[in-house]
Structure formats: C-alpha cells, structure tokens
C-alpha cells in the first residue's frame, strides 16, 4: 500500500509487529521508505505517509505520543482504538477525515483542538475519550458521525460550525457534563 501505514494482515493488537511503508510512487524498490516498529511510546513516521490505515495501532497499550507528520490526510477506522495510554497532544492540520472508532476507548487522549482542515468525523470516532476537552469543532467540518463524542466526560461546551450539515445519531450521547452546544448554522433538530 503506497503511502499508507497499515497493520500486518490479521494483526490482533497483541505482541509486536513491523510495517513496511512505501511512498506514493510506483511501488518499486526506489520508492521504499522503510519499516516502522508498531511498539514503543513515541514512534516516528517516515515522510511520505498520507494515511494511517485501519487497525494500525489497535489496542497498543504502550503508545503515548506518536509524531504524526503533516501530509497525513486520513486516519482509518479503529486506527488507535483502545490505546488507553495515548495522549497525542495534537494532530496535523492536513487531516481531512477521521474514520469510525478511530480513537474509541483512548481514555487519556488530550487533544486541545482538532485539525483545521478536518471535514469528516466518523461514527464513534472519539467514543469514551474521557479527557477530551474540546470547545469547538473545526470551521471546515461537514459531517459529524453518530455518537462521535459519546461519553466524552471532559466536554463542557462545544461549538459546531455552519459548514457541518450532516449529523449522525446522538453525536454527544452520554456527555454528562456537556452543558452548551452552539450551532453556528442550522440546528439538526
């Protein structure tokens, strides 16, 4: 897969794994970038990565703060699901889509903001991210998946941009401390 960081086929999240990463070129030996260890607290991605594939770091309990480079536009389904020690700190502004359940169960995730170019947040993308304390969603967001922020106890107030016109079912379900949701455009109700 060119330009995609993907877990080994059949990977279950247990043990260690390495992943071969190729550039966006034609797949020849000259385009080969290298191999990344899937374990460790702060792995660094080689340049040329445009996507983090499905299940890439699924249930990796050692992962804390991977350095995701600018140029990554997509984080796949379940990519960081159940990475309970993941803090992350920031995502690059180049990200346009976060897949379903991408960060589900990342109870220590502390993103202060989401990427400014983000257009789509998949269903359950941040479900159970208890420390997530966002106050607004990016101005370019168009689609907010169902239960995207379910049980995010750190959310107190959130502003949704006018550009967001597609809403899934109950995107803020069980956010018990969420007192204010402001719609900059039309309310989905």
mmCIF file with all atom_site columns, C-alpha atoms in Angstrom:
data_model
loop_
_atom_site.group_PDB
_atom_site.id
_atom_site.type_symbol
_atom_site.label_atom_id
_atom_site.label_alt_id
_atom_site.label_comp_id
_atom_site.label_asym_id
_atom_site.label_entity_id
_atom_site.label_seq_id
_atom_site.pdbx_PDB_ins_code
_atom_site.Cartn_x
_atom_site.Cartn_y
_atom_site.Cartn_z
_atom_site.occupancy
_atom_site.B_iso_or_equiv
_atom_site.pdbx_formal_charge
_atom_site.auth_seq_id
_atom_site.auth_comp_id
_atom_site.auth_asym_id
_atom_site.auth_atom_id
_atom_site.pdbx_PDB_model_num
ATOM 1   C CA . UNK A 1 1   ? 0.000   0.000   0.000  1.00 0.00 ? 1   UNK A CA 1
ATOM 2   C CA . UNK A 1 2   ? 1.677   3.160   -1.109 1.00 0.00 ? 2   UNK A CA 1
ATOM 3   C CA . UNK A 1 3   ? 1.817   5.973   1.432  1.00 0.00 ? 3   UNK A CA 1
ATOM 4   C CA . UNK A 1 4   ? -0.302  4.066   3.945  1.00 0.00 ? 4   UNK A CA 1
ATOM 5   C CA . UNK A 1 5   ? 0.778   2.928   7.403  1.00 0.00 ? 5   UNK A CA 1
ATOM 6   C CA . UNK A 1 6   ? -1.159  -0.317  7.843  1.00 0.00 ? 6   UNK A CA 1
ATOM 7   C CA . UNK A 1 7   ? -1.047  -3.090  10.423 1.00 0.00 ? 7   UNK A CA 1
ATOM 8   C CA . UNK A 1 8   ? 0.060   -6.551  9.358  1.00 0.00 ? 8   UNK A CA 1
ATOM 9   C CA . UNK A 1 9   ? -2.726  -8.612  7.824  1.00 0.00 ? 9   UNK A CA 1
ATOM 10  C CA . UNK A 1 10  ? -4.600  -10.461 10.543 1.00 0.00 ? 10  UNK A CA 1
ATOM 11  C CA . UNK A 1 11  ? -2.995  -8.378  13.295 1.00 0.00 ? 11  UNK A CA 1
ATOM 12  C CA . UNK A 1 12  ? -4.935  -8.589  16.552 1.00 0.00 ? 12  UNK A CA 1
ATOM 13  C CA . UNK A 1 13  ? -3.207  -5.895  18.577 1.00 0.00 ? 13  UNK A CA 1
ATOM 14  C CA . UNK A 1 14  ? -1.226  -8.311  20.718 1.00 0.00 ? 14  UNK A CA 1
ATOM 15  C CA . UNK A 1 15  ? 2.558   -8.505  20.713 1.00 0.00 ? 15  UNK A CA 1
ATOM 16  C CA . UNK A 1 16  ? 4.824   -6.621  18.353 1.00 0.00 ? 16  UNK A CA 1
ATOM 17  C CA . UNK A 1 17  ? 4.699   -6.006  14.649 1.00 0.00 ? 17  UNK A CA 1
ATOM 18  C CA . UNK A 1 18  ? 6.579   -4.154  11.980 1.00 0.00 ? 18  UNK A CA 1
ATOM 19  C CA . UNK A 1 19  ? 5.040   -2.482  8.990  1.00 0.00 ? 19  UNK A CA 1
ATOM 20  C CA . UNK A 1 20  ? 6.611   -1.855  5.624  1.00 0.00 ? 20  UNK A CA 1
ATOM 21  C CA . UNK A 1 21  ? 5.810   1.582   4.296  1.00 0.00 ? 21  UNK A CA 1
ATOM 22  C CA . UNK A 1 22  ? 6.140   2.632   0.665  1.00 0.00 ? 22  UNK A CA 1
ATOM 23  C CA . UNK A 1 23  ? 5.944   6.145   -0.734 1.00 0.00 ? 23  UNK A CA 1
ATOM 24  C CA . UNK A 1 24  ? 3.235   7.355   -3.093 1.00 0.00 ? 24  UNK A CA 1
ATOM 25  C CA . UNK A 1 25  ? 5.440   6.347   -6.047 1.00 0.00 ? 25  UNK A CA 1
ATOM 26  C CA . UNK A 1 26  ? 5.056   3.314   -8.267 1.00 0.00 ? 26  UNK A CA 1
ATOM 27  C CA . UNK A 1 27  ? 5.991   0.716   -5.688 1.00 0.00 ? 27  UNK A CA 1
ATOM 28  C CA . UNK A 1 28  ? 9.497   -0.010  -6.935 1.00 0.00 ? 28  UNK A CA 1
ATOM 29  C CA . UNK A 1 29  ? 12.446  -0.574  -4.601 1.00 0.00 ? 29  UNK A CA 1
ATOM 30  C CA . UNK A 1 30  ? 13.448  3.069   -5.069 1.00 0.00 ? 30  UNK A CA 1
ATOM 31  C CA . UNK A 1 31  ? 10.087  4.121   -3.579 1.00 0.00 ? 31  UNK A CA 1
ATOM 32  C CA . UNK A 1 32  ? 10.530  2.060   -0.411 1.00 0.00 ? 32  UNK A CA 1
ATOM 33  C CA . UNK A 1 33  ? 10.726  4.241   2.707  1.00 0.00 ? 33  UNK A CA 1
ATOM 34  C CA . UNK A 1 34  ? 11.327  1.741   5.484  1.00 0.00 ? 34  UNK A CA 1
ATOM 35  C CA . UNK A 1 35  ? 9.919   -0.355  8.283  1.00 0.00 ? 35  UNK A CA 1
ATOM 36  C CA . UNK A 1 36  ? 8.257   1.051   11.403 1.00 0.00 ? 36  UNK A CA 1
ATOM 37  C CA . UNK A 1 37  ? 8.100   -0.760  14.733 1.00 0.00 ? 37  UNK A CA 1
ATOM 38  C CA . UNK A 1 38  ? 4.496   -0.821  15.898 1.00 0.00 ? 38  UNK A CA 1
ATOM 39  C CA . UNK A 1 39  ? 5.548   -0.842  19.540 1.00 0.00 ? 39  UNK A CA 1
ATOM 40  C CA . UNK A 1 40  ? 7.041   1.916   21.661 1.00 0.00 ? 40  UNK A CA 1
ATOM 41  C CA . UNK A 1 41  ? 5.638   5.051   23.230 1.00 0.00 ? 41  UNK A CA 1
ATOM 42  C CA . UNK A 1 42  ? 6.583   7.619   20.583 1.00 0.00 ? 42  UNK A CA 1
ATOM 43  C CA . UNK A 1 43  ? 7.086   6.092   17.134 1.00 0.00 ? 43  UNK A CA 1
ATOM 44  C CA . UNK A 1 44  ? 8.062   8.420   14.301 1.00 0.00 ? 44  UNK A CA 1
ATOM 45  C CA . UNK A 1 45  ? 6.583   8.020   10.851 1.00 0.00 ? 45  UNK A CA 1
ATOM 46  C CA . UNK A 1 46  ? 8.740   8.460   7.766  1.00 0.00 ? 46  UNK A CA 1
ATOM 47  C CA . UNK A 1 47  ? 7.936   11.326  5.416  1.00 0.00 ? 47  UNK A CA 1
ATOM 48  C CA . UNK A 1 48  ? 5.557   10.438  2.590  1.00 0.00 ? 48  UNK A CA 1
ATOM 49  C CA . UNK A 1 49  ? 2.837   8.925   4.786  1.00 0.00 ? 49  UNK A CA 1
ATOM 50  C CA . UNK A 1 50  ? -0.617  10.111  3.671  1.00 0.00 ? 50  UNK A CA 1
ATOM 51  C CA . UNK A 1 51  ? -2.854  7.712   5.612  1.00 0.00 ? 51  UNK A CA 1
ATOM 52  C CA . UNK A 1 52  ? -2.888  5.713   8.809  1.00 0.00 ? 52  UNK A CA 1
ATOM 53  C CA . UNK A 1 53  ? -4.798  2.570   7.926  1.00 0.00 ? 53  UNK A CA 1
ATOM 54  C CA . UNK A 1 54  ? -7.452  0.603   9.787  1.00 0.00 ? 54  UNK A CA 1
ATOM 55  C CA . UNK A 1 55  ? -6.283  -1.092  12.998 1.00 0.00 ? 55  UNK A CA 1
ATOM 56  C CA . UNK A 1 56  ? -2.741  0.324   12.571 1.00 0.00 ? 56  UNK A CA 1
ATOM 57  C CA . UNK A 1 57  ? -2.208  0.705   16.344 1.00 0.00 ? 57  UNK A CA 1
ATOM 58  C CA . UNK A 1 58  ? -5.283  -1.129  17.651 1.00 0.00 ? 58  UNK A CA 1
ATOM 59  C CA . UNK A 1 59  ? -5.033  -1.873  21.401 1.00 0.00 ? 59  UNK A CA 1
ATOM 60  C CA . UNK A 1 60  ? -1.395  -0.778  21.634 1.00 0.00 ? 60  UNK A CA 1
ATOM 61  C CA . UNK A 1 61  ? -1.035  -0.133  25.358 1.00 0.00 ? 61  UNK A CA 1
ATOM 62  C CA . UNK A 1 62  ? 2.500   1.284   25.071 1.00 0.00 ? 62  UNK A CA 1
ATOM 63  C CA . UNK A 1 63  ? 1.639   4.056   22.621 1.00 0.00 ? 63  UNK A CA 1
ATOM 64  C CA . UNK A 1 64  ? 1.693   7.557   24.196 1.00 0.00 ? 64  UNK A CA 1
ATOM 65  C CA . UNK A 1 65  ? 2.585   10.293  21.724 1.00 0.00 ? 65  UNK A CA 1
ATOM 66  C CA . UNK A 1 66  ? 3.306   9.216   18.143 1.00 0.00 ? 66  UNK A CA 1
ATOM 67  C CA . UNK A 1 67  ? 4.569   12.027  15.936 1.00 0.00 ? 67  UNK A CA 1
ATOM 68  C CA . UNK A 1 68  ? 2.035   12.031  13.084 1.00 0.00 ? 68  UNK A CA 1
ATOM 69  C CA . UNK A 1 69  ? 3.523   14.143  10.276 1.00 0.00 ? 69  UNK A CA 1
ATOM 70  C CA . UNK A 1 70  ? 1.914   16.892  8.214  1.00 0.00 ? 70  UNK A CA 1
ATOM 71  C CA . UNK A 1 71  ? 0.704   15.368  4.958  1.00 0.00 ? 71  UNK A CA 1
ATOM 72  C CA . UNK A 1 72  ? -1.407  12.668  6.624  1.00 0.00 ? 72  UNK A CA 1
ATOM 73  C CA . UNK A 1 73  ? -4.960  13.290  5.387  1.00 0.00 ? 73  UNK A CA 1
ATOM 74  C CA . UNK A 1 74  ? -6.819  10.235  6.701  1.00 0.00 ? 74  UNK A CA 1
ATOM 75  C CA . UNK A 1 75  ? -6.902  8.206   9.920  1.00 0.00 ? 75  UNK A CA 1
ATOM 76  C CA . UNK A 1 76  ? -8.620  4.883   9.298  1.00 0.00 ? 76  UNK A CA 1
ATOM 77  C CA . UNK A 1 77  ? -11.279 3.010   11.230 1.00 0.00 ? 77  UNK A CA 1
ATOM 78  C CA . UNK A 1 78  ? -10.073 1.633   14.561 1.00 0.00 ? 78  UNK A CA 1
ATOM 79  C CA . UNK A 1 79  ? -6.565  3.003   13.907 1.00 0.00 ? 79  UNK A CA 1
ATOM 80  C CA . UNK A 1 80  ? -5.897  3.911   17.550 1.00 0.00 ? 80  UNK A CA 1
ATOM 81  C CA . UNK A 1 81  ? -8.862  2.193   19.212 1.00 0.00 ? 81  UNK A CA 1
ATOM 82  C CA . UNK A 1 82  ? -8.184  1.062   22.781 1.00 0.00 ? 82  UNK A CA 1
ATOM 83  C CA . UNK A 1 83  ? -4.774  2.740   23.009 1.00 0.00 ? 83  UNK A CA 1
ATOM 84  C CA . UNK A 1 84  ? -5.503  3.548   26.642 1.00 0.00 ? 84  UNK A CA 1
ATOM 85  C CA . UNK A 1 85  ? -2.227  5.421   27.293 1.00 0.00 ? 85  UNK A CA 1
ATOM 86  C CA . UNK A 1 86  ? -2.450  7.566   24.158 1.00 0.00 ? 86  UNK A CA 1
ATOM 87  C CA . UNK A 1 87  ? -2.210  11.301  24.954 1.00 0.00 ? 87  UNK A CA 1
ATOM 88  C CA . UNK A 1 88  ? -1.204  12.544  21.480 1.00 0.00 ? 88  UNK A CA 1
ATOM 89  C CA . UNK A 1 89  ? -1.267  16.306  22.164 1.00 0.00 ? 89  UNK A CA 1
ATOM 90  C CA . UNK A 1 90  ? -2.023  17.321  18.559 1.00 0.00 ? 90  UNK A CA 1
ATOM 91  C CA . UNK A 1 91  ? -2.989  16.088  15.129 1.00 0.00 ? 91  UNK A CA 1
ATOM 92  C CA . UNK A 1 92  ? -1.579  17.652  11.959 1.00 0.00 ? 92  UNK A CA 1
ATOM 93  C CA . UNK A 1 93  ? -3.789  20.209  10.222 1.00 0.00 ? 93  UNK A CA 1
ATOM 94  C CA . UNK A 1 94  ? -3.561  18.204  6.984  1.00 0.00 ? 94  UNK A CA 1
ATOM 95  C CA . UNK A 1 95  ? -6.031  15.587  8.304  1.00 0.00 ? 95  UNK A CA 1
ATOM 96  C CA . UNK A 1 96  ? -9.357  15.772  6.468  1.00 0.00 ? 96  UNK A CA 1
ATOM 97  C CA . UNK A 1 97  ? -11.076 12.627  7.744  1.00 0.00 ? 97  UNK A CA 1
ATOM 98  C CA . UNK A 1 98  ? -11.062 10.603  10.949 1.00 0.00 ? 98  UNK A CA 1
ATOM 99  C CA . UNK A 1 99  ? -12.631 7.168   10.480 1.00 0.00 ? 99  UNK A CA 1
ATOM 100 C CA . UNK A 1 100 ? -15.172 5.377   12.636 1.00 0.00 ? 100 UNK A CA 1
ATOM 101 C CA . UNK A 1 101 ? -13.983 4.284   16.082 1.00 0.00 ? 101 UNK A CA 1
ATOM 102 C CA . UNK A 1 102 ? -10.514 5.665   15.253 1.00 0.00 ? 102 UNK A CA 1
ATOM 103 C CA . UNK A 1 103 ? -9.870  6.774   18.847 1.00 0.00 ? 103 UNK A CA 1
ATOM 104 C CA . UNK A 1 104 ? -12.602 4.859   20.719 1.00 0.00 ? 104 UNK A CA 1
ATOM 105 C CA . UNK A 1 105 ? -11.519 3.952   24.233 1.00 0.00 ? 105 UNK A CA 1
ATOM 106 C CA . UNK A 1 106 ? -8.485  6.266   24.287 1.00 0.00 ? 106 UNK A CA 1
ATOM 107 C CA . UNK A 1 107 ? -9.330  7.378   27.810 1.00 0.00 ? 107 UNK A CA 1
ATOM 108 C CA . UNK A 1 108 ? -6.236  9.593   28.212 1.00 0.00 ? 108 UNK A CA 1
ATOM 109 C CA . UNK A 1 109 ? -6.474  11.418  24.868 1.00 0.00 ? 109 UNK A CA 1
ATOM 110 C CA . UNK A 1 110 ? -5.967  15.163  25.456 1.00 0.00 ? 110 UNK A CA 1
ATOM 111 C CA . UNK A 1 111 ? -6.336  16.954  22.130 1.00 0.00 ? 111 UNK A CA 1
ATOM 112 C CA . UNK A 1 112 ? -6.807  20.711  22.732 1.00 0.00 ? 112 UNK A CA 1
ATOM 113 C CA . UNK A 1 113 ? -8.249  21.148  19.215 1.00 0.00 ? 113 UNK A CA 1
ATOM 114 C CA . UNK A 1 114 ? -8.949  19.168  16.057 1.00 0.00 ? 114 UNK A CA 1
ATOM 115 C CA . UNK A 1 115 ? -7.180  19.777  12.721 1.00 0.00 ? 115 UNK A CA 1
ATOM 116 C CA . UNK A 1 116 ? -8.388  22.904  10.920 1.00 0.00 ? 116 UNK A CA 1
ATOM 117 C CA . UNK A 1 117 ? -8.851  21.033  7.603  1.00 0.00 ? 117 UNK A CA 1
ATOM 118 C CA . UNK A 1 118 ? -10.973 18.251  9.138  1.00 0.00 ? 118 UNK A CA 1
ATOM 119 C CA . UNK A 1 119 ? -14.145 17.662  7.087  1.00 0.00 ? 119 UNK A CA 1
ATOM 120 C CA . UNK A 1 120 ? -15.473 14.364  8.428  1.00 0.00 ? 120 UNK A CA 1
ATOM 121 C CA . UNK A 1 121 ? -15.558 12.700  11.847 1.00 0.00 ? 121 UNK A CA 1
ATOM 122 C CA . UNK A 1 122 ? -16.746 9.087   11.662 1.00 0.00 ? 122 UNK A CA 1
ATOM 123 C CA . UNK A 1 123 ? -19.217 7.350   13.954 1.00 0.00 ? 123 UNK A CA 1
ATOM 124 C CA . UNK A 1 124 ? -17.881 6.698   17.455 1.00 0.00 ? 124 UNK A CA 1
ATOM 125 C CA . UNK A 1 125 ? -14.551 8.275   16.468 1.00 0.00 ? 125 UNK A CA 1
ATOM 126 C CA . UNK A 1 126 ? -13.875 9.624   19.975 1.00 0.00 ? 126 UNK A CA 1
ATOM 127 C CA . UNK A 1 127 ? -16.248 7.419   22.000 1.00 0.00 ? 127 UNK A CA 1
ATOM 128 C CA . UNK A 1 128 ? -15.024 7.130   25.592 1.00 0.00 ? 128 UNK A CA 1
ATOM 129 C CA . UNK A 1 129 ? -12.238 9.718   25.317 1.00 0.00 ? 129 UNK A CA 1
ATOM 130 C CA . UNK A 1 130 ? -12.886 10.936  28.846 1.00 0.00 ? 130 UNK A CA 1
ATOM 131 C CA . UNK A 1 131 ? -10.177 13.634  28.973 1.00 0.00 ? 131 UNK A CA 1
ATOM 132 C CA . UNK A 1 132 ? -11.052 15.237  25.643 1.00 0.00 ? 132 UNK A CA 1
ATOM 133 C CA . UNK A 1 133 ? -11.976 18.839  26.421 1.00 0.00 ? 133 UNK A CA 1
ATOM 134 C CA . UNK A 1 134 ? -12.622 20.492  23.048 1.00 0.00 ? 134 UNK A CA 1
ATOM 135 C CA . UNK A 1 135 ? -14.665 23.704  22.963 1.00 0.00 ? 135 UNK A CA 1
ATOM 136 C CA . UNK A 1 136 ? -15.240 23.903  19.213 1.00 0.00 ? 136 UNK A CA 1
ATOM 137 C CA . UNK A 1 137 ? -15.149 21.816  16.067 1.00 0.00 ? 137 UNK A CA 1
ATOM 138 C CA . UNK A 1 138 ? -13.135 22.915  13.001 1.00 0.00 ? 138 UNK A CA 1
ATOM 139 C CA . UNK A 1 139 ? -14.670 25.535  10.677 1.00 0.00 ? 139 UNK A CA 1
ATOM 140 C CA . UNK A 1 140 ? -14.454 23.205  7.650  1.00 0.00 ? 140 UNK A CA 1
ATOM 141 C CA . UNK A 1 141 ? -16.240 20.262  9.276  1.00 0.00 ? 141 UNK A CA 1
ATOM 142 C CA . UNK A 1 142 ? -19.065 18.968  7.057  1.00 0.00 ? 142 UNK A CA 1
ATOM 143 C CA . UNK A 1 143 ? -20.034 15.651  8.648  1.00 0.00 ? 143 UNK A CA 1
ATOM 144 C CA . UNK A 1 144 ? -20.302 14.577  12.276 1.00 0.00 ? 144 UNK A CA 1
ATOM 145 C CA . UNK A 1 145 ? -20.856 10.847  12.732 1.00 0.00 ? 145 UNK A CA 1
ATOM 146 C CA . UNK A 1 146 ? -23.280 9.213   15.125 1.00 0.00 ? 146 UNK A CA 1
ATOM 147 C CA . UNK A 1 147 ? -22.085 9.009   18.720 1.00 0.00 ? 147 UNK A CA 1
ATOM 148 C CA . UNK A 1 148 ? -18.809 10.583  17.566 1.00 0.00 ? 148 UNK A CA 1
ATOM 149 C CA . UNK A 1 149 ? -18.133 12.008  21.035 1.00 0.00 ? 149 UNK A CA 1
ATOM 150 C CA . UNK A 1 150 ? -20.145 9.562   23.146 1.00 0.00 ? 150 UNK A CA 1
ATOM 151 C CA . UNK A 1 151 ? -19.154 9.516   26.836 1.00 0.00 ? 151 UNK A CA 1
ATOM 152 C CA . UNK A 1 152 ? -16.548 12.279  26.489 1.00 0.00 ? 152 UNK A CA 1
ATOM 153 C CA . UNK A 1 153 ? -16.759 13.480  30.075 1.00 0.00 ? 153 UNK A CA 1
ATOM 154 C CA . UNK A 1 154 ? -14.336 16.372  29.512 1.00 0.00 ? 154 UNK A CA 1
ATOM 155 C CA . UNK A 1 155 ? -16.682 18.178  27.125 1.00 0.00 ? 155 UNK A CA 1
ATOM 156 C CA . UNK A 1 156 ? -18.403 21.103  28.853 1.00 0.00 ? 156 UNK A CA 1
ATOM 157 C CA . UNK A 1 157 ? -19.359 23.334  25.930 1.00 0.00 ? 157 UNK A CA 1
ATOM 158 C CA . UNK A 1 158 ? -18.993 22.823  22.176 1.00 0.00 ? 158 UNK A CA 1
ATOM 159 C CA . UNK A 1 159 ? -19.497 24.974  19.110 1.00 0.00 ? 159 UNK A CA 1
ATOM 160 C CA . UNK A 1 160 ? -20.432 23.363  15.790 1.00 0.00 ? 160 UNK A CA 1
ATOM 161 C CA . UNK A 1 161 ? -19.602 25.324  12.617 1.00 0.00 ? 161 UNK A CA 1
ATOM 162 C CA . UNK A 1 162 ? -22.162 26.327  9.975  1.00 0.00 ? 162 UNK A CA 1
ATOM 163 C CA . UNK A 1 163 ? -20.335 24.126  7.446  1.00 0.00 ? 163 UNK A CA 1
ATOM 164 C CA . UNK A 1 164 ? -21.476 20.982  9.323  1.00 0.00 ? 164 UNK A CA 1
ATOM 165 C CA . UNK A 1 165 ? -24.637 19.876  7.551  1.00 0.00 ? 165 UNK A CA 1
ATOM 166 C CA . UNK A 1 166 ? -24.665 16.117  8.152  1.00 0.00 ? 166 UNK A CA 1
ATOM 167 C CA . UNK A 1 167 ? -25.171 14.717  11.636 1.00 0.00 ? 167 UNK A CA 1
ATOM 168 C CA . UNK A 1 168 ? -25.308 11.110  12.746 1.00 0.00 ? 168 UNK A CA 1
ATOM 169 C CA . UNK A 1 169 ? -27.421 9.858   15.632 1.00 0.00 ? 169 UNK A CA 1
ATOM 170 C CA . UNK A 1 170 ? -26.692 11.436  19.035 1.00 0.00 ? 170 UNK A CA 1
ATOM 171 C CA . UNK A 1 171 ? -23.125 12.672  18.448 1.00 0.00 ? 171 UNK A CA 1
ATOM 172 C CA . UNK A 1 172 ? -22.790 13.784  22.094 1.00 0.00 ? 172 UNK A CA 1
ATOM 173 C CA . UNK A 1 173 ? -24.663 10.954  23.830 1.00 0.00 ? 173 UNK A CA 1
ATOM 174 C CA . UNK A 1 174 ? -23.703 10.410  27.490 1.00 0.00 ? 174 UNK A CA 1
ATOM 175 C CA . UNK A 1 175 ? -21.521 13.536  27.678 1.00 0.00 ? 175 UNK A CA 1
ATOM 176 C CA . UNK A 1 176 ? -22.895 14.155  31.140 1.00 0.00 ? 176 UNK A CA 1
ATOM 177 C CA . UNK A 1 177 ? -21.037 17.431  31.793 1.00 0.00 ? 177 UNK A CA 1
ATOM 178 C CA . UNK A 1 178 ? -21.840 18.960  28.396 1.00 0.00 ? 178 UNK A CA 1
ATOM 179 C CA . UNK A 1 179 ? -23.991 21.984  29.202 1.00 0.00 ? 179 UNK A CA 1
ATOM 180 C CA . UNK A 1 180 ? -23.938 24.006  25.970 1.00 0.00 ? 180 UNK A CA 1
ATOM 181 C CA . UNK A 1 181 ? -23.977 23.020  22.296 1.00 0.00 ? 181 UNK A CA 1
ATOM 182 C CA . UNK A 1 182 ? -23.905 26.016  19.970 1.00 0.00 ? 182 UNK A CA 1
ATOM 183 C CA . UNK A 1 183 ? -24.811 25.581  16.304 1.00 0.00 ? 183 UNK A CA 1
ATOM 184 C CA . UNK A 1 184 ? -23.254 28.303  14.156 1.00 0.00 ? 184 UNK A CA 1
ATOM 185 C CA . UNK A 1 185 ? -25.585 27.246  11.318 1.00 0.00 ? 185 UNK A CA 1
ATOM 186 C CA . UNK A 1 186 ? -28.899 25.461  11.442 1.00 0.00 ? 186 UNK A CA 1
ATOM 187 C CA . UNK A 1 187 ? -29.622 23.078  14.289 1.00 0.00 ? 187 UNK A CA 1
ATOM 188 C CA . UNK A 1 188 ? -30.203 19.456  13.193 1.00 0.00 ? 188 UNK A CA 1
ATOM 189 C CA . UNK A 1 189 ? -33.350 19.333  15.349 1.00 0.00 ? 189 UNK A CA 1
#
